[in-house]
CSV table of C-alpha atoms and ligand atoms in Angstrom, one decimal:
chain,number,residue,atom,x,y,z
A,1,UNK,CA,282.9,-136.0,-129.4
A,2,UNK,CA,282.7,-134.0,-132.6
A,3,UNK,CA,280.4,-131.1,-133.3
A,4,UNK,CA,276.8,-131.1,-132.5
A,5,UNK,CA,273.8,-129.4,-131.0
A,6,UNK,CA,275.0,-128.9,-127.4
A,7,UNK,CA,278.3,-127.1,-127.9
A,8,UNK,CA,277.2,-123.5,-128.4
A,9,UNK,CA,277.6,-120.7,-125.9
A,10,UNK,CA,274.2,-121.4,-124.3
A,11,UNK,CA,275.2,-124.9,-123.5
A,12,UNK,CA,278.5,-123.7,-122.0
A,13,UNK,CA,276.5,-121.4,-119.8
A,14,UNK,CA,274.3,-124.2,-118.6
A,15,UNK,CA,277.3,-126.4,-117.9
A,16,UNK,CA,278.7,-123.6,-115.7
A,17,UNK,CA,275.5,-122.8,-113.9
A,18,UNK,CA,274.1,-126.3,-113.5
A,19,UNK,CA,276.6,-129.0,-114.3
A,20,UNK,CA,274.4,-131.7,-112.9
A,21,UNK,CA,271.6,-131.0,-115.3
A,22,UNK,CA,274.0,-130.3,-118.2
A,23,UNK,CA,275.4,-133.8,-117.6
A,24,UNK,CA,271.9,-135.3,-118.1
A,25,UNK,CA,271.6,-133.5,-121.5
A,26,UNK,CA,275.0,-134.8,-122.6
A,27,UNK,CA,274.2,-138.3,-121.4
A,28,UNK,CA,271.0,-138.4,-123.4
A,29,UNK,CA,272.8,-137.3,-126.5
A,30,UNK,CA,275.4,-140.1,-125.9
A,31,UNK,CA,272.5,-142.6,-125.4
A,32,UNK,CA,270.8,-141.6,-128.6
A,33,UNK,CA,274.0,-141.5,-130.7
A,34,UNK,CA,275.5,-144.6,-129.2
A,35,UNK,CA,272.7,-147.0,-130.1
A,36,UNK,CA,270.0,-147.7,-132.6
A,37,UNK,CA,266.7,-145.9,-132.0
A,38,UNK,CA,263.7,-147.8,-133.3
A,39,UNK,CA,260.8,-146.3,-131.3
A,40,UNK,CA,258.3,-145.7,-134.1
A,41,UNK,CA,256.8,-142.5,-132.4
A,42,UNK,CA,260.2,-140.7,-132.0
A,43,UNK,CA,262.3,-138.6,-134.3
A,44,UNK,CA,265.4,-136.4,-134.0
A,45,UNK,CA,264.5,-132.7,-134.6
A,46,UNK,CA,266.7,-130.3,-136.6
A,47,UNK,CA,268.9,-127.7,-134.9
A,48,UNK,CA,266.5,-125.1,-136.3
A,49,UNK,CA,263.5,-126.6,-134.5
A,50,UNK,CA,265.5,-126.9,-131.3
A,51,UNK,CA,266.6,-123.2,-131.7
A,52,UNK,CA,262.9,-122.1,-131.8
A,53,UNK,CA,262.2,-124.4,-128.8
A,54,UNK,CA,265.0,-122.8,-126.7
A,55,UNK,CA,264.0,-119.3,-127.6
A,56,UNK,CA,262.5,-116.2,-125.8
A,57,UNK,CA,259.1,-117.1,-127.1
A,58,UNK,CA,258.9,-119.6,-124.2
A,59,UNK,CA,258.4,-116.7,-121.9
A,60,UNK,CA,255.3,-115.1,-123.4
A,61,UNK,CA,251.7,-115.5,-122.3
A,62,UNK,CA,249.4,-115.4,-125.3
A,63,UNK,CA,245.9,-116.8,-124.3
A,64,UNK,CA,243.6,-116.4,-127.3
A,65,UNK,CA,244.4,-116.3,-130.9
A,66,UNK,CA,246.5,-113.9,-133.2
A,67,UNK,CA,244.9,-110.5,-133.2
A,68,UNK,CA,242.6,-111.5,-130.3
A,69,UNK,CA,244.7,-112.2,-127.2
A,70,UNK,CA,244.0,-111.8,-123.5
A,71,UNK,CA,247.5,-110.4,-122.8
A,72,UNK,CA,249.4,-107.4,-124.1
A,73,UNK,CA,252.6,-107.6,-126.0
A,74,UNK,CA,251.5,-110.4,-128.3
A,75,UNK,CA,252.2,-108.7,-131.6
A,76,UNK,CA,255.5,-110.5,-132.2
A,77,UNK,CA,254.3,-114.0,-131.1
A,78,UNK,CA,251.2,-113.5,-133.3
A,79,UNK,CA,253.5,-113.6,-136.3
A,80,UNK,CA,254.9,-117.0,-135.2
A,81,UNK,CA,251.4,-118.4,-134.8
A,82,UNK,CA,250.1,-116.9,-138.1
A,83,UNK,CA,253.1,-118.4,-139.9
A,84,UNK,CA,252.5,-121.9,-138.3
A,85,UNK,CA,248.8,-121.8,-139.2
A,86,UNK,CA,249.5,-120.6,-142.8
A,87,UNK,CA,252.2,-123.3,-143.3
A,88,UNK,CA,250.0,-126.0,-141.8
A,89,UNK,CA,247.1,-125.2,-144.1
A,90,UNK,CA,249.3,-125.0,-147.1
A,91,UNK,CA,251.3,-128.2,-146.3
A,92,UNK,CA,248.2,-130.3,-145.7
A,93,UNK,CA,245.7,-128.5,-148.0
A,94,UNK,CA,243.4,-127.8,-145.0
A,95,UNK,CA,240.7,-125.1,-144.6
A,96,UNK,CA,241.7,-124.4,-141.0
A,97,UNK,CA,244.5,-125.2,-138.6
A,98,UNK,CA,244.9,-124.9,-134.8
A,99,UNK,CA,248.5,-125.2,-133.8
A,100,UNK,CA,248.1,-124.7,-130.0
A,101,UNK,CA,247.4,-128.3,-128.7
A,102,UNK,CA,250.2,-129.2,-126.2
A,103,UNK,CA,250.2,-132.8,-127.4
A,104,UNK,CA,248.4,-135.4,-129.5
A,105,UNK,CA,246.3,-136.3,-126.5
A,106,UNK,CA,245.4,-132.7,-125.9
A,107,UNK,CA,244.4,-132.4,-129.6
A,108,UNK,CA,242.1,-135.4,-129.3
A,109,UNK,CA,240.6,-134.0,-126.1
A,110,UNK,CA,239.8,-130.7,-127.8
A,111,UNK,CA,238.5,-132.5,-131.0
A,112,UNK,CA,236.1,-134.6,-128.9
A,113,UNK,CA,235.1,-131.5,-126.9
A,114,UNK,CA,234.2,-129.8,-130.2
A,115,UNK,CA,232.1,-132.7,-131.5
A,116,UNK,CA,230.7,-134.5,-128.5
A,117,UNK,CA,228.9,-134.0,-125.2
A,118,UNK,CA,229.8,-136.3,-122.2
A,119,UNK,CA,228.0,-139.6,-122.6
A,120,UNK,CA,227.8,-139.3,-126.4
A,121,UNK,CA,228.8,-142.3,-128.5
A,122,UNK,CA,231.9,-142.7,-130.6
A,123,UNK,CA,233.3,-145.6,-132.6
A,124,UNK,CA,237.0,-146.0,-132.5
A,125,UNK,CA,239.8,-148.6,-133.0
A,126,UNK,CA,240.4,-150.8,-129.9
A,127,UNK,CA,243.7,-150.3,-128.1
A,128,UNK,CA,244.5,-154.0,-128.2
A,129,UNK,CA,244.2,-153.8,-132.0
A,130,UNK,CA,246.4,-150.8,-132.5
A,131,UNK,CA,244.3,-147.8,-131.4
A,132,UNK,CA,245.5,-145.2,-128.9
A,133,UNK,CA,244.6,-144.7,-125.3
A,134,UNK,CA,242.6,-141.6,-126.2
A,135,UNK,CA,240.5,-143.7,-128.6
A,136,UNK,CA,238.3,-145.0,-125.7
A,137,UNK,CA,240.5,-146.8,-123.2
A,138,UNK,CA,238.8,-147.1,-119.8
A,139,UNK,CA,242.1,-145.9,-118.2
A,140,UNK,CA,241.7,-142.6,-120.2
A,141,UNK,CA,239.2,-139.7,-120.1
A,142,UNK,CA,238.0,-140.9,-123.5
A,143,UNK,CA,236.7,-144.2,-122.2
A,144,UNK,CA,235.4,-142.7,-119.0
A,145,UNK,CA,233.5,-139.7,-120.4
A,146,UNK,CA,232.1,-141.1,-123.7
A,147,UNK,CA,230.1,-144.2,-124.7
A,148,UNK,CA,232.8,-145.9,-126.8
A,149,UNK,CA,232.1,-148.8,-129.2
A,150,UNK,CA,235.3,-150.4,-130.5
A,151,UNK,CA,236.2,-151.9,-133.8
A,152,UNK,CA,239.3,-154.1,-134.5
A,153,UNK,CA,241.2,-156.0,-137.1
A,154,UNK,CA,240.3,-159.4,-138.7
A,155,UNK,CA,241.8,-162.4,-137.1
A,156,UNK,CA,242.9,-163.9,-140.4
A,157,UNK,CA,244.3,-160.8,-142.2
A,158,UNK,CA,245.0,-158.6,-139.2
A,159,UNK,CA,243.7,-155.7,-141.3
A,160,UNK,CA,240.9,-153.3,-140.3
A,161,UNK,CA,237.6,-155.0,-140.8
A,162,UNK,CA,235.7,-152.3,-142.7
A,163,UNK,CA,232.6,-154.5,-142.8
A,164,UNK,CA,232.6,-154.7,-139.0
A,165,UNK,CA,233.1,-150.9,-138.8
A,166,UNK,CA,230.0,-150.4,-141.0
A,167,UNK,CA,227.9,-152.9,-139.1
A,168,UNK,CA,228.8,-151.3,-135.8
A,169,UNK,CA,228.2,-147.8,-137.1
A,170,UNK,CA,224.7,-148.8,-138.5
A,171,UNK,CA,223.9,-150.6,-135.2
A,172,UNK,CA,225.2,-148.0,-132.7
A,173,UNK,CA,224.8,-144.7,-134.7
A,174,UNK,CA,227.9,-143.0,-133.2
A,175,UNK,CA,228.2,-139.3,-133.4
A,176,UNK,CA,231.9,-139.6,-134.2
A,177,UNK,CA,233.9,-142.3,-136.0
A,178,UNK,CA,237.6,-142.2,-135.0
A,179,UNK,CA,240.2,-143.7,-137.3
A,180,UNK,CA,244.0,-143.7,-137.0
A,181,UNK,CA,246.2,-145.9,-134.8
A,182,UNK,CA,249.4,-146.2,-132.8
A,183,UNK,CA,250.6,-149.6,-134.0
A,184,UNK,CA,248.9,-150.4,-137.3
A,185,UNK,CA,251.5,-150.8,-140.1
A,186,UNK,CA,249.1,-150.5,-143.1
A,187,UNK,CA,247.4,-147.7,-144.9
A,188,UNK,CA,243.9,-146.8,-143.7
A,189,UNK,CA,241.2,-146.4,-146.3
A,190,UNK,CA,239.8,-143.0,-145.4
A,191,UNK,CA,237.5,-143.0,-148.4
A,192,UNK,CA,235.6,-146.1,-147.1
A,193,UNK,CA,235.4,-144.6,-143.6
A,194,UNK,CA,234.1,-141.3,-145.1
A,195,UNK,CA,231.3,-143.3,-146.8
A,196,UNK,CA,230.4,-145.1,-143.6
A,197,UNK,CA,230.4,-141.8,-141.6
A,198,UNK,CA,228.1,-140.2,-144.3
A,199,UNK,CA,225.8,-143.2,-144.2
A,200,UNK,CA,225.2,-142.8,-140.4
A,201,UNK,CA,225.5,-139.0,-140.2
A,202,UNK,CA,228.7,-139.2,-138.1
A,203,UNK,CA,231.7,-136.9,-138.0
A,204,UNK,CA,234.9,-138.5,-139.2
A,205,UNK,CA,237.9,-137.8,-137.1
A,206,UNK,CA,241.3,-139.0,-138.3
A,207,UNK,CA,244.0,-139.2,-135.7
A,208,UNK,CA,247.1,-139.1,-137.9
A,209,UNK,CA,249.6,-138.7,-135.1
A,210,UNK,CA,251.9,-141.3,-136.5
A,211,UNK,CA,251.9,-141.0,-140.3
A,212,UNK,CA,251.4,-137.2,-140.6
A,213,UNK,CA,254.9,-136.6,-141.8
A,214,UNK,CA,254.4,-139.2,-144.5
A,215,UNK,CA,251.1,-137.5,-145.5
A,216,UNK,CA,252.9,-134.1,-145.5
A,217,UNK,CA,255.4,-135.5,-148.0
A,218,UNK,CA,252.7,-137.0,-150.2
A,219,UNK,CA,254.2,-140.5,-149.9
A,220,UNK,CA,251.0,-142.0,-148.5
A,221,UNK,CA,247.4,-140.8,-149.0
A,222,UNK,CA,246.4,-138.0,-146.8
A,223,UNK,CA,243.4,-138.1,-144.4
A,224,UNK,CA,242.7,-134.4,-144.9
A,225,UNK,CA,240.4,-134.6,-148.0
A,226,UNK,CA,238.2,-137.2,-146.2
A,227,UNK,CA,238.0,-136.3,-142.5
A,228,UNK,CA,236.1,-133.5,-140.9
A,229,UNK,CA,238.8,-133.2,-138.3
A,230,UNK,CA,242.4,-134.4,-138.4
A,231,UNK,CA,244.4,-134.4,-135.2
A,232,UNK,CA,248.1,-135.1,-135.2
A,233,UNK,CA,251.4,-134.9,-133.3
A,234,UNK,CA,254.2,-132.8,-134.6
A,235,UNK,CA,257.0,-134.9,-133.2
A,236,UNK,CA,256.7,-138.3,-134.9
A,237,UNK,CA,257.2,-138.8,-138.6
A,238,UNK,CA,256.8,-135.0,-139.1
A,239,UNK,CA,260.1,-134.5,-137.2
A,240,UNK,CA,259.0,-131.3,-135.4
A,241,UNK,CA,258.8,-130.3,-131.7
A,242,UNK,CA,256.8,-132.4,-129.2
A,243,UNK,CA,253.2,-131.1,-129.6
A,244,UNK,CA,249.9,-131.5,-131.3
A,245,UNK,CA,247.8,-129.7,-133.9
A,246,UNK,CA,244.3,-130.0,-135.4
A,247,UNK,CA,243.1,-129.4,-139.0
A,248,UNK,CA,239.4,-129.1,-139.8
A,249,UNK,CA,236.9,-127.8,-142.3
A,250,UNK,CA,235.8,-124.2,-142.3
A,251,UNK,CA,232.5,-125.4,-140.8
A,252,UNK,CA,234.2,-126.6,-137.7
A,253,UNK,CA,236.8,-123.9,-137.3
A,254,UNK,CA,235.1,-121.9,-134.5
A,255,UNK,CA,234.2,-125.0,-132.6
A,256,UNK,CA,237.7,-126.5,-132.7
A,257,UNK,CA,239.3,-123.2,-131.7
A,258,UNK,CA,237.0,-122.7,-128.7
A,259,UNK,CA,237.5,-126.3,-127.7
A,260,UNK,CA,241.3,-125.8,-127.6
A,261,UNK,CA,241.1,-122.4,-125.9
A,262,UNK,CA,239.4,-121.7,-123.5
A,263,UNK,CA,237.8,-125.1,-123.1
A,264,UNK,CA,240.7,-127.5,-122.7
A,265,UNK,CA,243.9,-125.3,-122.5
A,266,UNK,CA,245.1,-122.0,-121.2
A,267,UNK,CA,248.1,-120.1,-122.6
A,268,UNK,CA,249.7,-121.7,-125.7
A,269,UNK,CA,253.4,-122.6,-125.6
A,270,UNK,CA,254.6,-120.0,-128.1
A,271,UNK,CA,258.1,-121.5,-128.4
A,272,UNK,CA,256.5,-124.8,-129.4
A,273,UNK,CA,254.2,-123.0,-131.8
A,274,UNK,CA,257.2,-121.3,-133.4
A,275,UNK,CA,259.0,-124.6,-133.6
A,276,UNK,CA,256.0,-126.1,-135.3
A,277,UNK,CA,256.2,-123.3,-137.9
A,278,UNK,CA,259.8,-124.3,-138.5
A,279,UNK,CA,259.0,-127.9,-138.8
A,280,UNK,CA,256.1,-127.3,-141.3
A,281,UNK,CA,258.5,-125.1,-143.3
A,282,UNK,CA,261.1,-128.0,-143.3
A,283,UNK,CA,258.4,-130.5,-144.3
A,284,UNK,CA,257.6,-128.4,-147.4
A,285,UNK,CA,261.1,-128.9,-148.8
A,286,UNK,CA,261.9,-131.6,-151.4
A,287,UNK,CA,264.5,-133.1,-149.0
A,288,UNK,CA,261.7,-133.9,-146.6
A,289,UNK,CA,259.8,-135.8,-149.3
A,290,UNK,CA,263.0,-137.8,-150.0
A,291,UNK,CA,263.4,-138.5,-146.3
A,292,UNK,CA,259.8,-139.7,-146.0
A,293,UNK,CA,260.2,-142.0,-148.9
A,294,UNK,CA,263.4,-143.4,-147.4
A,295,UNK,CA,261.6,-143.9,-144.0
A,296,UNK,CA,259.2,-146.4,-145.8
A,297,UNK,CA,261.9,-148.1,-147.8
A,298,UNK,CA,263.9,-148.6,-144.6
A,299,UNK,CA,260.8,-149.9,-142.6
A,300,UNK,CA,260.3,-152.5,-145.3
A,301,UNK,CA,263.9,-153.5,-145.2
A,302,UNK,CA,263.9,-153.8,-141.4
A,303,UNK,CA,260.6,-155.7,-141.5
A,304,UNK,CA,261.9,-158.2,-144.0
A,305,UNK,CA,265.2,-158.6,-142.1
A,306,UNK,CA,263.2,-159.4,-138.9
A,307,UNK,CA,261.0,-161.8,-140.7
A,308,UNK,CA,264.2,-163.6,-141.9
A,309,UNK,CA,265.1,-163.9,-138.2
A,310,UNK,CA,261.9,-165.7,-137.4
A,311,UNK,CA,259.7,-162.8,-136.3
A,312,UNK,CA,256.3,-162.8,-137.9
A,313,UNK,CA,255.3,-159.4,-139.4
A,314,UNK,CA,251.7,-158.7,-138.3
A,315,UNK,CA,249.6,-158.2,-141.5
A,316,UNK,CA,252.5,-159.6,-143.5
A,317,UNK,CA,254.5,-156.4,-143.8
A,318,UNK,CA,254.3,-152.6,-143.7
A,319,UNK,CA,253.2,-149.7,-145.9
A,320,UNK,CA,254.4,-147.1,-143.4
A,321,UNK,CA,257.2,-146.1,-141.1
A,322,UNK,CA,256.5,-148.9,-138.6
A,323,UNK,CA,256.3,-152.7,-138.4
A,324,UNK,CA,254.7,-154.9,-135.7
A,325,UNK,CA,256.3,-158.3,-135.2
A,326,UNK,CA,255.0,-161.3,-133.4
A,327,UNK,CA,258.0,-162.7,-131.5
A,328,UNK,CA,256.5,-165.9,-130.2
A,329,UNK,CA,258.3,-167.9,-132.9
A,330,UNK,CA,261.6,-167.1,-131.1
A,331,UNK,CA,260.2,-168.4,-127.8
A,332,UNK,CA,260.1,-165.0,-126.1
A,333,UNK,CA,257.6,-162.5,-125.0
A,334,UNK,CA,257.5,-158.9,-126.3
A,335,UNK,CA,258.9,-157.7,-122.9
A,336,UNK,CA,261.8,-160.2,-123.1
A,337,UNK,CA,262.6,-159.2,-126.7
A,338,UNK,CA,262.5,-155.5,-125.7
A,339,UNK,CA,264.9,-155.9,-122.7
A,340,UNK,CA,267.4,-158.1,-124.7
A,341,UNK,CA,267.5,-155.5,-127.5
A,342,UNK,CA,267.9,-152.7,-124.9
A,343,UNK,CA,270.9,-154.6,-123.4
A,344,UNK,CA,272.5,-154.6,-126.9
A,345,UNK,CA,271.9,-150.8,-127.4
A,346,UNK,CA,268.9,-151.2,-129.6
A,347,UNK,CA,265.8,-149.3,-128.4
A,348,UNK,CA,262.4,-150.6,-129.4
A,349,UNK,CA,259.2,-151.2,-127.6
A,350,UNK,CA,257.1,-154.2,-126.7
A,351,UNK,CA,253.6,-154.0,-128.2
A,352,UNK,CA,250.4,-156.0,-128.1
A,353,UNK,CA,249.6,-157.8,-131.3
A,354,UNK,CA,246.0,-158.4,-132.4
A,355,UNK,CA,244.3,-161.0,-130.2
A,356,UNK,CA,247.4,-161.1,-128.0
A,357,UNK,CA,247.0,-163.7,-125.2
A,358,UNK,CA,249.5,-161.9,-123.0
A,359,UNK,CA,248.8,-158.9,-120.8
A,360,UNK,CA,249.8,-155.4,-121.9
A,361,UNK,CA,252.9,-155.3,-119.7
A,362,UNK,CA,254.2,-158.5,-121.3
A,363,UNK,CA,252.8,-158.8,-124.9
A,364,UNK,CA,253.7,-161.1,-127.7
A,365,UNK,CA,255.1,-158.5,-130.0
A,366,UNK,CA,257.5,-155.6,-130.6
A,367,UNK,CA,257.0,-152.5,-132.6
A,368,UNK,CA,259.8,-150.9,-134.6
A,369,UNK,CA,259.9,-147.7,-136.6
A,370,UNK,CA,262.4,-146.0,-138.9
A,371,UNK,CA,261.9,-142.2,-138.5
A,372,UNK,CA,265.0,-141.7,-136.2
A,373,UNK,CA,267.4,-144.0,-138.0
A,374,UNK,CA,266.4,-142.5,-141.4
A,375,UNK,CA,267.1,-139.0,-140.0
A,376,UNK,CA,270.5,-140.3,-139.0
A,377,UNK,CA,271.3,-141.5,-142.5
A,378,UNK,CA,270.7,-145.3,-142.2
A,379,UNK,CA,269.8,-147.0,-145.5
A,380,UNK,CA,268.2,-150.4,-146.2
A,381,UNK,CA,271.5,-152.3,-146.1
A,382,UNK,CA,272.1,-150.9,-142.6
A,383,UNK,CA,268.7,-152.0,-141.5
A,384,UNK,CA,269.3,-155.5,-142.8
A,385,UNK,CA,272.3,-155.6,-140.4
A,386,UNK,CA,270.2,-154.1,-137.6
A,387,UNK,CA,267.6,-156.8,-138.2
A,388,UNK,CA,270.2,-159.5,-138.0
A,389,UNK,CA,271.6,-158.0,-134.7
A,390,UNK,CA,268.1,-157.9,-133.2
A,391,UNK,CA,267.6,-161.6,-134.1
A,392,UNK,CA,270.9,-162.5,-132.4
A,393,UNK,CA,270.2,-160.4,-129.3
A,394,UNK,CA,266.8,-162.0,-128.9
A,395,UNK,CA,267.9,-165.6,-129.6
A,396,UNK,CA,271.2,-165.6,-127.9
A,397,UNK,CA,271.0,-163.6,-124.6
A,398,UNK,CA,274.3,-165.0,-123.5
A,399,UNK,CA,276.0,-163.2,-126.4
A,400,UNK,CA,274.3,-159.8,-125.8
A,401,UNK,CA,277.6,-158.1,-124.9
A,402,UNK,CA,279.1,-159.2,-128.2
A,403,UNK,CA,276.0,-158.0,-130.1
A,404,UNK,CA,276.2,-154.7,-128.3
A,405,UNK,CA,279.8,-154.2,-129.4
A,406,UNK,CA,278.8,-154.8,-133.0
A,407,UNK,CA,275.9,-152.3,-132.7
A,408,UNK,CA,278.3,-149.6,-131.4
A,409,UNK,CA,280.7,-150.3,-134.2
A,410,UNK,CA,278.2,-150.2,-137.1
A,411,UNK,CA,279.8,-147.8,-139.5
A,412,UNK,CA,276.5,-145.9,-139.8
A,413,UNK,CA,276.4,-145.3,-136.0
A,414,UNK,CA,279.9,-143.9,-136.0
A,415,UNK,CA,278.9,-141.5,-138.8
A,416,UNK,CA,275.6,-140.6,-137.2
A,417,UNK,CA,277.5,-139.8,-134.0
A,418,UNK,CA,279.3,-137.0,-135.8
A,419,UNK,CA,276.3,-135.6,-137.5
A,420,UNK,CA,274.4,-132.5,-136.4
A,421,UNK,CA,271.1,-134.5,-136.0
B,1,PLP,N1,247.2,-140.5,-131.1
B,1,PLP,C1,248.0,-141.5,-131.5
B,1,PLP,C2,247.5,-142.4,-132.6
B,1,PLP,C3,249.2,-141.7,-131.0
B,1,PLP,O1,250.0,-142.7,-131.4
B,1,PLP,C4,249.7,-140.9,-129.9
B,1,PLP,C5,251.0,-141.0,-129.3
B,1,PLP,O2,251.7,-142.0,-129.5
B,1,PLP,C6,248.8,-139.9,-129.5
B,1,PLP,C7,247.6,-139.7,-130.1
B,1,PLP,C8,249.1,-139.0,-128.3
B,1,PLP,O3,250.2,-138.2,-128.5
B,1,PLP,P1,250.9,-137.5,-127.2
B,1,PLP,O4,251.8,-138.6,-126.6
B,1,PLP,O5,251.6,-136.3,-127.7
B,1,PLP,O6,249.8,-137.1,-126.2
């Protein structure tokens, strides 16, 4: 296996001290490099981000904020957090940034804690229509602790029904309107939602976990100028470390900071904060804008290729890094399509489509995304081939081994195998 991230002196030490765990790390690299990774919420971080994650900053306790910590010895890690905050504000044009949330879910928990009391009402997108668990699912704290009214997409267009959002907002007077989704392939009209929030005196919270990298690059419209609070993950299209962050207006800065610490978290993970700073720095570069543009071009190419194979793109296509496909036309469920692709070395996930008659564990759809493959250097022609291979894997399960061989010998996979990413 040529060059790569796990062949430095630190890795050799790990192999010597803990060969069992070292083998797990190597096997995961092999898994990623040996197949096609189409999970829309994943990406492959740069060696610089990984270096920050594997650094001495992991050891430091730093409850509080730069210049106001509850532990001594924080003067060095303060610099990392100040850098991350400054870069996040600059990158997204935000008044205020909190870079401590451990994940997207933690960011949403803190944002709700800043804006709502238990029992308060919020209006958010239904999970079955593309929303996230933290947008009011009964299985999640959000659905248990708040009075959640859900909006969805129209049956005919499968697009967000802004008239319904407005009607529900006027009728239920929510304190917060949440927008943003997990499996919605189209742009969200933040301007319209801002207008609705103003009409009913609600806060507008945009959960941009998925498209934040595309917003950072300026290739899709940003939620920041419209929303009072923007939560996001740093590990999806943004290509940073696993983690969360929150942007908000000056007015809400104190409330958001207190909601993160001490209300919902203890000590921040300073290695992750440092890695977020690295990722924000990388996202400011012109190469990242080119990457983000390519992510969308690739997603369209893949979506078109899958449509040609008989899968129906929900909403008719995509504007972003992901596409949602109704696979019923091929006579399979989402779960069957997922497992057949997995057997051929193509990793994607089953996903409910709007008005799905199947239960969440089965579903009628699959979700695909292009952040990982674009990082690996795939172009639209490669994704056309991948689309055709997915079609064959799903339609002809008896030939999955053959398809798997073709996946492993895709020229782009062989090249990606040797790349640093
Ligand atoms: N919000 C949205 C819209 C998401 O898609 C996700 C994750 O997929 C999250 C929040 C939660 O992020 P995490 O898994 O880091 O908690």
